[in-house]
Short mmCIF file of N, CA, C and O in Angstrom, two decimals:
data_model
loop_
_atom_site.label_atom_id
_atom_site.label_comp_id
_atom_site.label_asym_id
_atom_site.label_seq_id
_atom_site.Cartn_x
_atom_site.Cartn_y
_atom_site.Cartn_z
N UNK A 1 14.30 7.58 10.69
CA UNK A 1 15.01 8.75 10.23
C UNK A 1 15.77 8.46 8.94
O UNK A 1 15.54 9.25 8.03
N UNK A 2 16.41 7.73 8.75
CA UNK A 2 17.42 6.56 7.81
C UNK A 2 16.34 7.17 6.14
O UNK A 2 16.52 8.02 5.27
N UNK A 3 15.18 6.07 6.47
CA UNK A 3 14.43 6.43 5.38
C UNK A 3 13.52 8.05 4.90
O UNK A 3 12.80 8.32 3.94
N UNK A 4 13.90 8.74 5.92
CA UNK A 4 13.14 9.95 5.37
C UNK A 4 14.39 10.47 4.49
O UNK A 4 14.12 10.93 3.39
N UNK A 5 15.94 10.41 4.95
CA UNK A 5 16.61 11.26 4.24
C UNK A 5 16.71 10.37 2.86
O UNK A 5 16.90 10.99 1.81
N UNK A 6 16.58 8.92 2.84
CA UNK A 6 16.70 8.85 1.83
C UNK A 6 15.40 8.85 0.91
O UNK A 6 15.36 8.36 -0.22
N UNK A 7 14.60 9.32 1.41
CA UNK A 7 13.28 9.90 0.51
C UNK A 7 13.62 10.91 0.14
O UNK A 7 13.28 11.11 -1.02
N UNK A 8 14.47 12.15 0.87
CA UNK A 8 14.48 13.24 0.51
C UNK A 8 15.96 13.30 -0.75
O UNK A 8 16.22 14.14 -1.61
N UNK A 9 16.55 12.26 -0.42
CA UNK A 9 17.72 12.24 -1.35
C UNK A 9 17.15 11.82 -2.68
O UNK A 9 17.82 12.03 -3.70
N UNK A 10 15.75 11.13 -2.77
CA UNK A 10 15.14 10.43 -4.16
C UNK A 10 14.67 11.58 -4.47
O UNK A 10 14.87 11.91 -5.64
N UNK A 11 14.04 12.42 -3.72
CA UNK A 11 13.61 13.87 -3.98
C UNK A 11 14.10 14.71 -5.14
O UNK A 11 13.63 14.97 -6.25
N UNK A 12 15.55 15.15 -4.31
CA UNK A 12 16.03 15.89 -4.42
C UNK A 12 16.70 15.95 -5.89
O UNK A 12 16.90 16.90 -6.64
N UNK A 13 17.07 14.04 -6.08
CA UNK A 13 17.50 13.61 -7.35
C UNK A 13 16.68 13.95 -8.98
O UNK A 13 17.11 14.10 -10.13
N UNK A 14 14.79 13.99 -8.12
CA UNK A 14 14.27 13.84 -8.82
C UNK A 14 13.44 15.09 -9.69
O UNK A 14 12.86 15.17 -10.78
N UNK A 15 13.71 16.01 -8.57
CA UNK A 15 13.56 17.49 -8.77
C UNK A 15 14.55 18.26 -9.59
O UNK A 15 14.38 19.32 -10.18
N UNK A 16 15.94 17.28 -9.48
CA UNK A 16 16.99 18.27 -10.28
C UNK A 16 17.06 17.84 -11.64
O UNK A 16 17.63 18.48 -12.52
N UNK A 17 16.23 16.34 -11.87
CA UNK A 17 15.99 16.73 -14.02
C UNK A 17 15.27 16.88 -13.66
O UNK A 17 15.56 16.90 -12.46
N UNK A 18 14.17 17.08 -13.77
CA UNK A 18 13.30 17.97 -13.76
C UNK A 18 13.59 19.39 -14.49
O UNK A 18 13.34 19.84 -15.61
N UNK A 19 14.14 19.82 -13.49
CA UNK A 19 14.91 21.40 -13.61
C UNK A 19 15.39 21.32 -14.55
O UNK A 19 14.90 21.87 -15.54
N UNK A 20 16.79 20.43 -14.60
CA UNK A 20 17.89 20.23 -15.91
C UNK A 20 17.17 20.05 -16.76
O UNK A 20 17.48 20.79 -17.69
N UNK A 21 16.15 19.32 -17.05
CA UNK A 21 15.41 19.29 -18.56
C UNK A 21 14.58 20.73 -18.77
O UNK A 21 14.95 21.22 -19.84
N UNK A 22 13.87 21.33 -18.30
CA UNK A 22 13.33 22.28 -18.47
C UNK A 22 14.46 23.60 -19.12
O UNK A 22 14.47 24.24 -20.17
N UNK A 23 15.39 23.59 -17.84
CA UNK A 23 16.31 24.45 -18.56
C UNK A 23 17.17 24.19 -19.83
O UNK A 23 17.82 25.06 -20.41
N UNK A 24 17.07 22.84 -20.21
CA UNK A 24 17.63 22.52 -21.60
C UNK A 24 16.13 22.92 -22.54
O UNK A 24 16.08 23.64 -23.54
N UNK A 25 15.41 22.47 -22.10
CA UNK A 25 14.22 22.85 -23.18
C UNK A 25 14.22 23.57 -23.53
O UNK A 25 14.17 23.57 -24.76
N UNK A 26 14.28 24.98 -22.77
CA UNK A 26 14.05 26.48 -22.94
C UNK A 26 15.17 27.44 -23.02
O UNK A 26 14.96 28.66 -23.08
N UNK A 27 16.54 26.84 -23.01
CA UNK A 27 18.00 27.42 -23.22
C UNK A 27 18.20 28.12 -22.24
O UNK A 27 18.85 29.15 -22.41
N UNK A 28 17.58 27.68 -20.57
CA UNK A 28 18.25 28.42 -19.81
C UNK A 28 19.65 27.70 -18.48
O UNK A 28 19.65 26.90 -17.55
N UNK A 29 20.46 28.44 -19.05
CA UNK A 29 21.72 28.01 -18.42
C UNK A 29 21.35 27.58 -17.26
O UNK A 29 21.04 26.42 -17.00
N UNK A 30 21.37 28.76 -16.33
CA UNK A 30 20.90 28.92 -15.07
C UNK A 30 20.16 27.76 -14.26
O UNK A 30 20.52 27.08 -13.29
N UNK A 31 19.16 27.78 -14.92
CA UNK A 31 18.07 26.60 -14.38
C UNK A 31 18.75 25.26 -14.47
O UNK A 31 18.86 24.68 -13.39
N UNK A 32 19.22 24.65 -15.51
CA UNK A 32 20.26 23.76 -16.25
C UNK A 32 21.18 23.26 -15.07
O UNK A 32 21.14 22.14 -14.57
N UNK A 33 22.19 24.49 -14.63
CA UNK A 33 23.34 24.09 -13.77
C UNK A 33 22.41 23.92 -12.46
O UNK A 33 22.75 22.90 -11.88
N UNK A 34 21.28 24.64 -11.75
CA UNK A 34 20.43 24.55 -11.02
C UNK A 34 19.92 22.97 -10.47
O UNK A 34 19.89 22.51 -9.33
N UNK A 35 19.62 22.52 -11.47
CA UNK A 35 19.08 21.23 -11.55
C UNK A 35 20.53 20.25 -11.30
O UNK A 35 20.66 19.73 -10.20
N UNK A 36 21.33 20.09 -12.12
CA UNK A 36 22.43 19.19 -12.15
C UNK A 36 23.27 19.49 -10.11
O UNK A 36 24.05 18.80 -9.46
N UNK A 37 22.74 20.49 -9.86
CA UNK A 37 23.67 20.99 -8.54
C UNK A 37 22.70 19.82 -7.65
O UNK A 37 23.16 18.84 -7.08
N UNK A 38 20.90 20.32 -7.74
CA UNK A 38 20.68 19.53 -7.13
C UNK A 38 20.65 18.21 -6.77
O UNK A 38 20.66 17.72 -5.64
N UNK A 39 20.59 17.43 -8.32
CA UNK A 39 21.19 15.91 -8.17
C UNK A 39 22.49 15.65 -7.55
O UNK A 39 22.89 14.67 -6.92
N UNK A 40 23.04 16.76 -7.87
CA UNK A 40 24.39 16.57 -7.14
C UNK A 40 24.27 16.18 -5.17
O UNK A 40 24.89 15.49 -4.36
N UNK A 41 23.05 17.13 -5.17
CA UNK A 41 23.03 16.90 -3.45
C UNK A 41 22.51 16.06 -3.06
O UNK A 41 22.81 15.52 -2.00
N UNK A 42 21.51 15.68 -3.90
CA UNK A 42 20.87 13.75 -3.72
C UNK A 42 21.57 12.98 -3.70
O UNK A 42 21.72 12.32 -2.67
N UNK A 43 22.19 12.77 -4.68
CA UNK A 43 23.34 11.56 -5.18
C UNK A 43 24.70 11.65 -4.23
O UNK A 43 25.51 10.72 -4.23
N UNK A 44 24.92 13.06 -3.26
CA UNK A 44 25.58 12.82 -2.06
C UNK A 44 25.13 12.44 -1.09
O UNK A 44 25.67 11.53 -0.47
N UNK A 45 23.63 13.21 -0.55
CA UNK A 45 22.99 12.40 0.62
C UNK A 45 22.69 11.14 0.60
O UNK A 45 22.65 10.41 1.59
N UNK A 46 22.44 10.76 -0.71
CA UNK A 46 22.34 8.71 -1.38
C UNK A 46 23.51 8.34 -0.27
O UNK A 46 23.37 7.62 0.72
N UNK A 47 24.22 8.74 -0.53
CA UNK A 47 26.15 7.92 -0.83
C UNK A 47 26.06 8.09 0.73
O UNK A 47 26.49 7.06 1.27
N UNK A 48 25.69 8.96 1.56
CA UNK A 48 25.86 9.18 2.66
C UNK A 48 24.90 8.37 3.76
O UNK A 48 25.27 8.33 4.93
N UNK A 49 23.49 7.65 3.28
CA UNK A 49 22.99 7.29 3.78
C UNK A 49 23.22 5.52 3.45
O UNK A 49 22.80 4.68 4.24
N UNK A 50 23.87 5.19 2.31
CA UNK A 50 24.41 4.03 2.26
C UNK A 50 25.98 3.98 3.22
O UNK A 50 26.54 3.17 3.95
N UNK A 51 26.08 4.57 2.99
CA UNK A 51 27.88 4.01 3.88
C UNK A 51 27.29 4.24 5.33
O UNK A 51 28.14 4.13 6.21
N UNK A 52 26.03 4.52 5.78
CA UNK A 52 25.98 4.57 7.39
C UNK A 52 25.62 3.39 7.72
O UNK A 52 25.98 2.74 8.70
N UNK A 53 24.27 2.89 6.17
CA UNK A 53 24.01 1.31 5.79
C UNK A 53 25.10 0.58 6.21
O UNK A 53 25.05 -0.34 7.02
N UNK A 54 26.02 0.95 5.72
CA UNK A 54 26.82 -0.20 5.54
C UNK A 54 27.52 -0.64 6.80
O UNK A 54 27.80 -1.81 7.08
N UNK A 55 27.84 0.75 7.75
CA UNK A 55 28.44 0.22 8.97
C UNK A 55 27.56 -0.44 9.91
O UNK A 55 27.86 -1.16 10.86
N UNK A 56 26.34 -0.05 9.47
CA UNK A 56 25.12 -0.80 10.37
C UNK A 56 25.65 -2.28 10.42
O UNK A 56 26.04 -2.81 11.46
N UNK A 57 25.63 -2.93 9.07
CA UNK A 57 25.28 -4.40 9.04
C UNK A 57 26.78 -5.21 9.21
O UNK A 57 26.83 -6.44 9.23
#
């Protein structure tokens, strides 16, 4: 389980430039903050699946 969320957290990271670049490409705000939100939710589920790491060991 451990490693699916953090597949989905590499995901999620990796989908939001994605987004963020597209919406910089094409001047759309929207898409832009879109993208940066979603790294935002990767780079929390990251943080969240390391500190559970951490109490493991």
């Amino acid at each position: 389980m451990a490693a699916d969320e953090k597949n989905r957290a590499k995901t999620e990271q990796a989908k939001g430039k994605v987004k963020e670049a597209a919406g910089r490409a094409v001047g759309n705000e929207r898409l832009t903050a879109e993208g940066r939100a979603e790294q935002t939710k990767g780079d929390a589920r990251q943080a969240k699946e390391k500190a559970k790491d951490a109490f493991k060991h």
